[in-house]
Coordinates of C-alpha atoms and ligand atoms in Angstrom, one line a residue:
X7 CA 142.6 126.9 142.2
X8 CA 140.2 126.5 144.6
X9 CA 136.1 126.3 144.6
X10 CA 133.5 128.5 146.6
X11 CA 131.3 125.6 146.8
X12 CA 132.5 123.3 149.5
X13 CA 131.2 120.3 147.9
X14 CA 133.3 120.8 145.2
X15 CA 136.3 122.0 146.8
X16 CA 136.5 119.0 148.8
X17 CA 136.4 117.0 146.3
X18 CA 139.1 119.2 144.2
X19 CA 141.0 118.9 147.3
X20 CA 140.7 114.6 147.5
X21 CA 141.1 113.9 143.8
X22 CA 144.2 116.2 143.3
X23 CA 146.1 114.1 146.3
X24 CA 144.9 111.2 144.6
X25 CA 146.4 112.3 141.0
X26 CA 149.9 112.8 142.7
X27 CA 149.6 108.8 143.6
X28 CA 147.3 107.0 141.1
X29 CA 149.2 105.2 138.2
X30 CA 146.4 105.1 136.0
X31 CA 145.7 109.4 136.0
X32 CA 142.9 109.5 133.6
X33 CA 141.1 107.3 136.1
X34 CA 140.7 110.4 138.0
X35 CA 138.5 112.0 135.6
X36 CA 136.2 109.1 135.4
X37 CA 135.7 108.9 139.0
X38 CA 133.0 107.9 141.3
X39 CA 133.2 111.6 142.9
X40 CA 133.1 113.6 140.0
X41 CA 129.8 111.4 138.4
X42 CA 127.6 111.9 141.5
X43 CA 128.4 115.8 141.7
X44 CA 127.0 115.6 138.3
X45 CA 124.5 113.8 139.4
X46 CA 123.3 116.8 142.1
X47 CA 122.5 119.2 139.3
X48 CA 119.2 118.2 138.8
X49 CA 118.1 118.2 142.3
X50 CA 119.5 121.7 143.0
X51 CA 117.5 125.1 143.1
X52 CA 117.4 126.4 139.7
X53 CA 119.2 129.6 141.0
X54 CA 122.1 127.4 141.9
X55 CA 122.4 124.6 139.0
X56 CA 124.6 127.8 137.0
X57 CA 126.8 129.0 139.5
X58 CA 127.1 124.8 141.0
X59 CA 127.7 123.6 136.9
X60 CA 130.0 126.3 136.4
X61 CA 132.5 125.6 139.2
X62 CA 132.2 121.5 138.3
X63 CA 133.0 122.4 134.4
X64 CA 135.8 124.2 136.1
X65 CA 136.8 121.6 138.1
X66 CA 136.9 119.0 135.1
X67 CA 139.0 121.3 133.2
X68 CA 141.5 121.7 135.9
X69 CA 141.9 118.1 136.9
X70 CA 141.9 117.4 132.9
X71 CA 145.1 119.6 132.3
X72 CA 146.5 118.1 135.5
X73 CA 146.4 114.2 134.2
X74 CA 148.1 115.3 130.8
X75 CA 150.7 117.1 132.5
X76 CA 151.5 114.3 134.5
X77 CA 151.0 111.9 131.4
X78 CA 154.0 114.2 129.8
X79 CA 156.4 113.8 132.9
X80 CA 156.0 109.9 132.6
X81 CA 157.1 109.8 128.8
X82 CA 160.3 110.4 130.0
X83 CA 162.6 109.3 126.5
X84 CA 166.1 107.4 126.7
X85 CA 169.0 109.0 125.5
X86 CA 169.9 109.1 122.0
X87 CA 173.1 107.3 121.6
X88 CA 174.8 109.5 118.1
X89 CA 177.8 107.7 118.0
X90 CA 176.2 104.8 117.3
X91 CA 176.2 103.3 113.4
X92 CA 172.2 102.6 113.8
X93 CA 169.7 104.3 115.6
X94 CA 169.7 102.1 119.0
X95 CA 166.8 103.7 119.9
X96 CA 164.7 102.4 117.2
X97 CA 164.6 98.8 117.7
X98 CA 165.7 95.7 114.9
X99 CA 165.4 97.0 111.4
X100 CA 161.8 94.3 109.5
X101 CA 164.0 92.1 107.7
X102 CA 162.5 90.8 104.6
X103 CA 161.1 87.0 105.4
X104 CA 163.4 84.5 103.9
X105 CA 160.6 83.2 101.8
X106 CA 160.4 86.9 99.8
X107 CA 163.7 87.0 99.1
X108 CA 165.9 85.1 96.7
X109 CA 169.8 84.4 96.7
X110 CA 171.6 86.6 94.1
X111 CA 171.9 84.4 90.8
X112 CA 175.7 84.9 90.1
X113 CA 175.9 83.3 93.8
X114 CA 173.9 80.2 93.0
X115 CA 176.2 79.9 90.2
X116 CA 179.7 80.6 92.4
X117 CA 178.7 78.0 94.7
X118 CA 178.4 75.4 91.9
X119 CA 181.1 76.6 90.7
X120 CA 183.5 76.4 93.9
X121 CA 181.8 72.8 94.4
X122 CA 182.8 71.5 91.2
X123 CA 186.4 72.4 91.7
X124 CA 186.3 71.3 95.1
X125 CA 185.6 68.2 94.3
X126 CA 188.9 67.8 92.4
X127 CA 190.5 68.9 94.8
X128 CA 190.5 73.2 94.6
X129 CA 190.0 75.1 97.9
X130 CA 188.5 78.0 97.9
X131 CA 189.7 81.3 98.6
X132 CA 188.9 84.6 99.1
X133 CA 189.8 88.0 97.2
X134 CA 190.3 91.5 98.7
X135 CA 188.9 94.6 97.0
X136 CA 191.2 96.9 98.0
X137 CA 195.0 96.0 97.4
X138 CA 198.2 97.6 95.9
X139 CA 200.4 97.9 93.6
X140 CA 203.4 95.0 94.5
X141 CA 199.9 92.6 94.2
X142 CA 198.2 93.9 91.4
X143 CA 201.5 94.4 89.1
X144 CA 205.2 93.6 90.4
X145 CA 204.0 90.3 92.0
X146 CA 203.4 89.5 88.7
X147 CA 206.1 89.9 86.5
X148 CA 204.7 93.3 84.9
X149 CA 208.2 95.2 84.4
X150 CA 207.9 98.2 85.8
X151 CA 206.4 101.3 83.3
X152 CA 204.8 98.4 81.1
X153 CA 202.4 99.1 78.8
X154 CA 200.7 95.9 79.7
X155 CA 199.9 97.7 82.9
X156 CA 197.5 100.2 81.1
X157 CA 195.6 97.7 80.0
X158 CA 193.8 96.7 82.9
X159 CA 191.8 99.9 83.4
X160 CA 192.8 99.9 87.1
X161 CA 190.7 102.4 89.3
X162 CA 193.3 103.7 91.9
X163 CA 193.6 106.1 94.5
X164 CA 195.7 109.3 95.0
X165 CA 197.4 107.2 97.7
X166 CA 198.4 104.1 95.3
X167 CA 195.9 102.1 96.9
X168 CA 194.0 99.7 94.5
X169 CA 190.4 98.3 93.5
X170 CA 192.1 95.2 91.8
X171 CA 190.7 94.8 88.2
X172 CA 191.7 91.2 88.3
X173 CA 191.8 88.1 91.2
X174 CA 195.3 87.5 90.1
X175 CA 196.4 90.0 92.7
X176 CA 195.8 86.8 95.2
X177 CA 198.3 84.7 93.0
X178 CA 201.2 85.5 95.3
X179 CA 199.6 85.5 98.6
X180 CA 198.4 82.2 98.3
X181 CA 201.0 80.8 96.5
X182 CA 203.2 81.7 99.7
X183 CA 200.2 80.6 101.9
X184 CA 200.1 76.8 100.1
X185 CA 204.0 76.6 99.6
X186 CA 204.1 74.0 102.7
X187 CA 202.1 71.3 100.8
X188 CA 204.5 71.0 98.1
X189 CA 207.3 69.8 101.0
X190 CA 204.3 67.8 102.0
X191 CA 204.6 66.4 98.5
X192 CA 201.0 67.6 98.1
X193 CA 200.1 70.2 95.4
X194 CA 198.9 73.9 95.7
X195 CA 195.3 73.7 94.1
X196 CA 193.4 77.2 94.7
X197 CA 190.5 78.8 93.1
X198 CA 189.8 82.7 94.3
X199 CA 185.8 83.5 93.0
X200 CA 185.7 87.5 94.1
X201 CA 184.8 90.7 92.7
X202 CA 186.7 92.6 90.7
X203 CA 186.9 96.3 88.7
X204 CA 187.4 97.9 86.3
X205 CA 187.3 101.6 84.9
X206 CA 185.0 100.4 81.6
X207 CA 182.8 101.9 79.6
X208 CA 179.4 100.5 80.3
X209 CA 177.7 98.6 77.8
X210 CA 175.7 95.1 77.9
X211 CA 178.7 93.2 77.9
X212 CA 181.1 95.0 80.4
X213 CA 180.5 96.1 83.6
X214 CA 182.9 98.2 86.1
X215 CA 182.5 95.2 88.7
X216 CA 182.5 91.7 87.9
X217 CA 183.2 88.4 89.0
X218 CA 186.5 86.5 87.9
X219 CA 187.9 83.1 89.4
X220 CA 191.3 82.6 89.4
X221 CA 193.0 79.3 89.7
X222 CA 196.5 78.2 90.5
X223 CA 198.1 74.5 90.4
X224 CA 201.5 73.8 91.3
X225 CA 203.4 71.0 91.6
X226 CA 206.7 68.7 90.2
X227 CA 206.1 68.0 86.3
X228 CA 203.0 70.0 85.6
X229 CA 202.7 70.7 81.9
X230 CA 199.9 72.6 79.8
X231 CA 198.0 69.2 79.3
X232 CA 197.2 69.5 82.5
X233 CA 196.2 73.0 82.5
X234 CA 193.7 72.0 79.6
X235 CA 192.7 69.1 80.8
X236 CA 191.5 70.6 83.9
X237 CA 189.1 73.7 82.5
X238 CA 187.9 70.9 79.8
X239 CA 186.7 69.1 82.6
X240 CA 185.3 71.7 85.0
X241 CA 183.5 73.6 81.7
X242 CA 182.0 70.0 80.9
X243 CA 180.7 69.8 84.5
X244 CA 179.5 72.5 84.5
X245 CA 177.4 72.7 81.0
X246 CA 176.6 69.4 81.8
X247 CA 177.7 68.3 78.4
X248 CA 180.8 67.4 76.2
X249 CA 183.1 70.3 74.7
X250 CA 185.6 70.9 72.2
X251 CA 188.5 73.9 73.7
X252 CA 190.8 75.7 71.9
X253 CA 194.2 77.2 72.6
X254 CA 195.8 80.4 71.2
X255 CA 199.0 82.2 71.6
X256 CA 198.5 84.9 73.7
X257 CA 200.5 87.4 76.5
X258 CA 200.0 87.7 80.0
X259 CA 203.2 88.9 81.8
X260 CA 202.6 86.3 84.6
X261 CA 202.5 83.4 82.7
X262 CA 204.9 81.9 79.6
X263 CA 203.6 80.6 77.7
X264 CA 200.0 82.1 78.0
X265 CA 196.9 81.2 76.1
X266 CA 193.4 82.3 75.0
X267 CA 190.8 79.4 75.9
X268 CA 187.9 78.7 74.3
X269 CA 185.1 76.2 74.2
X270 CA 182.9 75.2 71.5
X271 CA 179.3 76.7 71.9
X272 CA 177.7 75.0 74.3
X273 CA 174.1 76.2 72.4
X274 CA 174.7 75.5 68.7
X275 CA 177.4 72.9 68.9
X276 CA 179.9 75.3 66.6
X277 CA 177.3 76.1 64.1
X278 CA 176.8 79.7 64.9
X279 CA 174.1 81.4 66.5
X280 CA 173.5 84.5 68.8
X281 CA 175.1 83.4 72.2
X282 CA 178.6 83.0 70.2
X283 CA 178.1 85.9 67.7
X284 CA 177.6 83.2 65.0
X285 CA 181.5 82.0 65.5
X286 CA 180.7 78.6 66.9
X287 CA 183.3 79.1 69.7
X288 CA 183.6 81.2 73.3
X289 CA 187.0 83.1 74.7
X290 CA 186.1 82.1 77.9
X291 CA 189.1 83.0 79.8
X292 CA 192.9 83.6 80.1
X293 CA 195.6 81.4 81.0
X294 CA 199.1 80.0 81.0
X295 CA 202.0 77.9 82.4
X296 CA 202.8 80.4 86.1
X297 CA 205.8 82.5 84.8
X298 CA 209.0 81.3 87.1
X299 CA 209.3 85.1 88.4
X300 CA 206.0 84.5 89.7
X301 CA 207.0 81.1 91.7
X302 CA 210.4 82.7 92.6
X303 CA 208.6 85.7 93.9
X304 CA 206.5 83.7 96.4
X305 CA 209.7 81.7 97.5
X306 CA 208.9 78.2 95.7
X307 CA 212.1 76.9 93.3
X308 CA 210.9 76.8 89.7
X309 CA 213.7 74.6 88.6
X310 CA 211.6 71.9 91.0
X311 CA 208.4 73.3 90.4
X312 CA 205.9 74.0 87.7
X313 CA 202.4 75.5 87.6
X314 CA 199.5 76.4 85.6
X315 CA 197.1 79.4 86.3
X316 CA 193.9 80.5 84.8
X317 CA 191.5 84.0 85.3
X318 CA 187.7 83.3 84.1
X319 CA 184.7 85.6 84.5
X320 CA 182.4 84.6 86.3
X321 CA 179.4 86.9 84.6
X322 CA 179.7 86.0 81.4
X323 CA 179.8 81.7 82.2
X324 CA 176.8 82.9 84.4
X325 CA 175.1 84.5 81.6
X326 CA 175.3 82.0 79.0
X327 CA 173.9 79.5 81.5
X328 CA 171.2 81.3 82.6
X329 CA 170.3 82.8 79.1
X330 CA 170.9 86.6 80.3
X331 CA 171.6 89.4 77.9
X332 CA 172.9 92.3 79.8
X333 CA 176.0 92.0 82.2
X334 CA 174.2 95.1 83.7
X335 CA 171.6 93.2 85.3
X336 CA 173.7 91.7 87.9
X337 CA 174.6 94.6 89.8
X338 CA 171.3 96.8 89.1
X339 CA 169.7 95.3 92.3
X340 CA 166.1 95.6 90.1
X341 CA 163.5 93.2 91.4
X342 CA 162.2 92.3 88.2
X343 CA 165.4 90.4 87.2
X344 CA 166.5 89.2 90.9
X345 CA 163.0 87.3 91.4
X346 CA 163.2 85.4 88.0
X347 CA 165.5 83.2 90.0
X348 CA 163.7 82.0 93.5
Ligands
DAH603 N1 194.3 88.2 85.1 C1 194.0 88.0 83.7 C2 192.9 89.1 83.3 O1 192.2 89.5 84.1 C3 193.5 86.7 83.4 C4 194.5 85.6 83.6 C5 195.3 85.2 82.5 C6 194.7 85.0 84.8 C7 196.2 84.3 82.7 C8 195.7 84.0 85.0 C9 196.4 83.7 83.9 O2 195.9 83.4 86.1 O3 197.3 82.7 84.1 O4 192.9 89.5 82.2

């Protein structure tokens, strides 16, 4: 575009080569230039002022739409990445401060729980939460097309694969994985905290995924006193106060013989009140002398050896402690609950 007046068309001329350099581009239309040819109207003819304030309104316009079309070339944006998992282009995700959040309760409680046996002498391990069915079943002496197998509302896939619906599934793995100490004339001592799940119906008391801890002890002469004086000891640690336990008769494939253990309410001392359904004692878990399929099945000699194992969930030891009434709480994610335990 050019300007009839040659004031202004000089001008139009110097400021446009200086658009094409400057970095700052709006800084053209404030410019020294531009003010003082406003600053002529006044002293101009009137016939002019019109035809002179007309060309500078012109002028302005032109150099405005310039600077933003330059201000658009300079927002040149980076490639969007769509193969990656996050949006790269967006920058760290605001993590909640520390101080606002809180650690899951039934974690709390794991940790104590994992110290407690560590100290006599446990380690820890870990679960998996997908497995199969040598783990979940033939590894432990279910025969094959058992009923027993039914019971365990298993979720499974069309493939076979596994959501195990109980941390036994880790009995064989680690019994292989620990077999070494007993040559070392040291026992196997495992627990496995972990997740497991089950295809229940819902209700306050059962959830599809849960917390179990499985324990295993192997070693020469092991008997069931030892089995019940262990979870008498651990339970007493960790209710901080002294228990009676009970034994009964019970089946597990992978254990013979197998018991139902229970404590004596840890709240009403056996005299009945709402925590233990007015019965004075608490199933709190399965367990049993390790069946020798199971030892011969992870290579260790049970002529030689013996072993106890235990499965406990975790929820409900969690809930008694912690005086919570719906299993459902623990995986809702709802604030309201999670905060009552900063
Ligand atoms: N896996 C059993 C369940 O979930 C619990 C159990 C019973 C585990 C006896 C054991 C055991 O290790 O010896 O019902």
């Amino acid at each position: 575009m050019s300007y009839s007046n040659k004031k202004i068309e000089s001008v139009a001329v110097a400021l446009k080569k200086r658009l094409a350099k400057a970095e700052d581009k709006t800084s053209i239309l404030r410019s020294a230039e531009l003010k003082s040819l406003g600053a002529e109207i006044p002293l101009l003819k009137p016939a002019e002022r019109a035809a002179f304030g007309k060309e500078l309104n012109q002028l302005k316009a032109e150099l405005t739409k310039l600077v933003a079309e330059a201000a658009d070339d300079d927002e040149t944006l980076e490639p969007i990445d769509v193969t990656a998992p996050m949006d790269i282009n967006a920058g760290l995700p605001a993590f909640l401060l520390t101080e606002n959040g809180s650690r899951h309760p039934l974690m709390t409680e794991l940790q104590k729980i994992s110290d407690i046996f560590a100290r006599m002498g446990f380690v820890t391990e870990e679960s998996r939460h997908i497995d199969d069915e040598y783990h979940m079943f033939d590894s432990l002496n279910f025969p094959k097309d058992h009923p027993a197998r039914d019971d365990y509302d298993t979720f499974m896939t069309t493939e076979g694969l596994i959501a195990p619906a109980h941390t036994s599934t880790m009995q064989n793995r680690y019994l292989k994985k620990y077999a070494p100490n007993l040559k070392a004339d040291r026992p196997i001592a495992v627990a496995v905290p972990d997740r497991v799940f089950r295809n229940e119906d819902l209700d306050a008391r059962h959830e599809h995924t849960f917390y179990q801890l499985e324990g295993i002890y192997v070693d020469k002469g092991v008997h069931a006193g030892n089995l019940i004086a262990t979870l008498k000891t651990f339970l007493e640690e960790y209710y901080q106060q002294e228990l009676e336990v009970r034994t009964q008769p019970f089946y597990f494939p992978f254990t013979e013989p197998s018991f139902e253990f229970a404590i004596s309410c840890p709240f009403c001392a056996k005299k009945g009140c709402k925590v233990c359904s007015h019965a004075g004692w608490i199933e709190l878990l399965g367990c049993g002398m390790i069946h020798p399929n199971v030892l011969k099945m992870a290579g260790i000699d049970p002529s030689v050896y013996t072993g106890f194992a235990w499965g406990m969930g975790i929820d409900r030891l969690v809930m008694m402690k912690q005086s919570i009434e719906d299993v459902r709480h623990f995986e809702s994610a709802k604030l309201e609950f999670l905060r009552q335990f900063k």
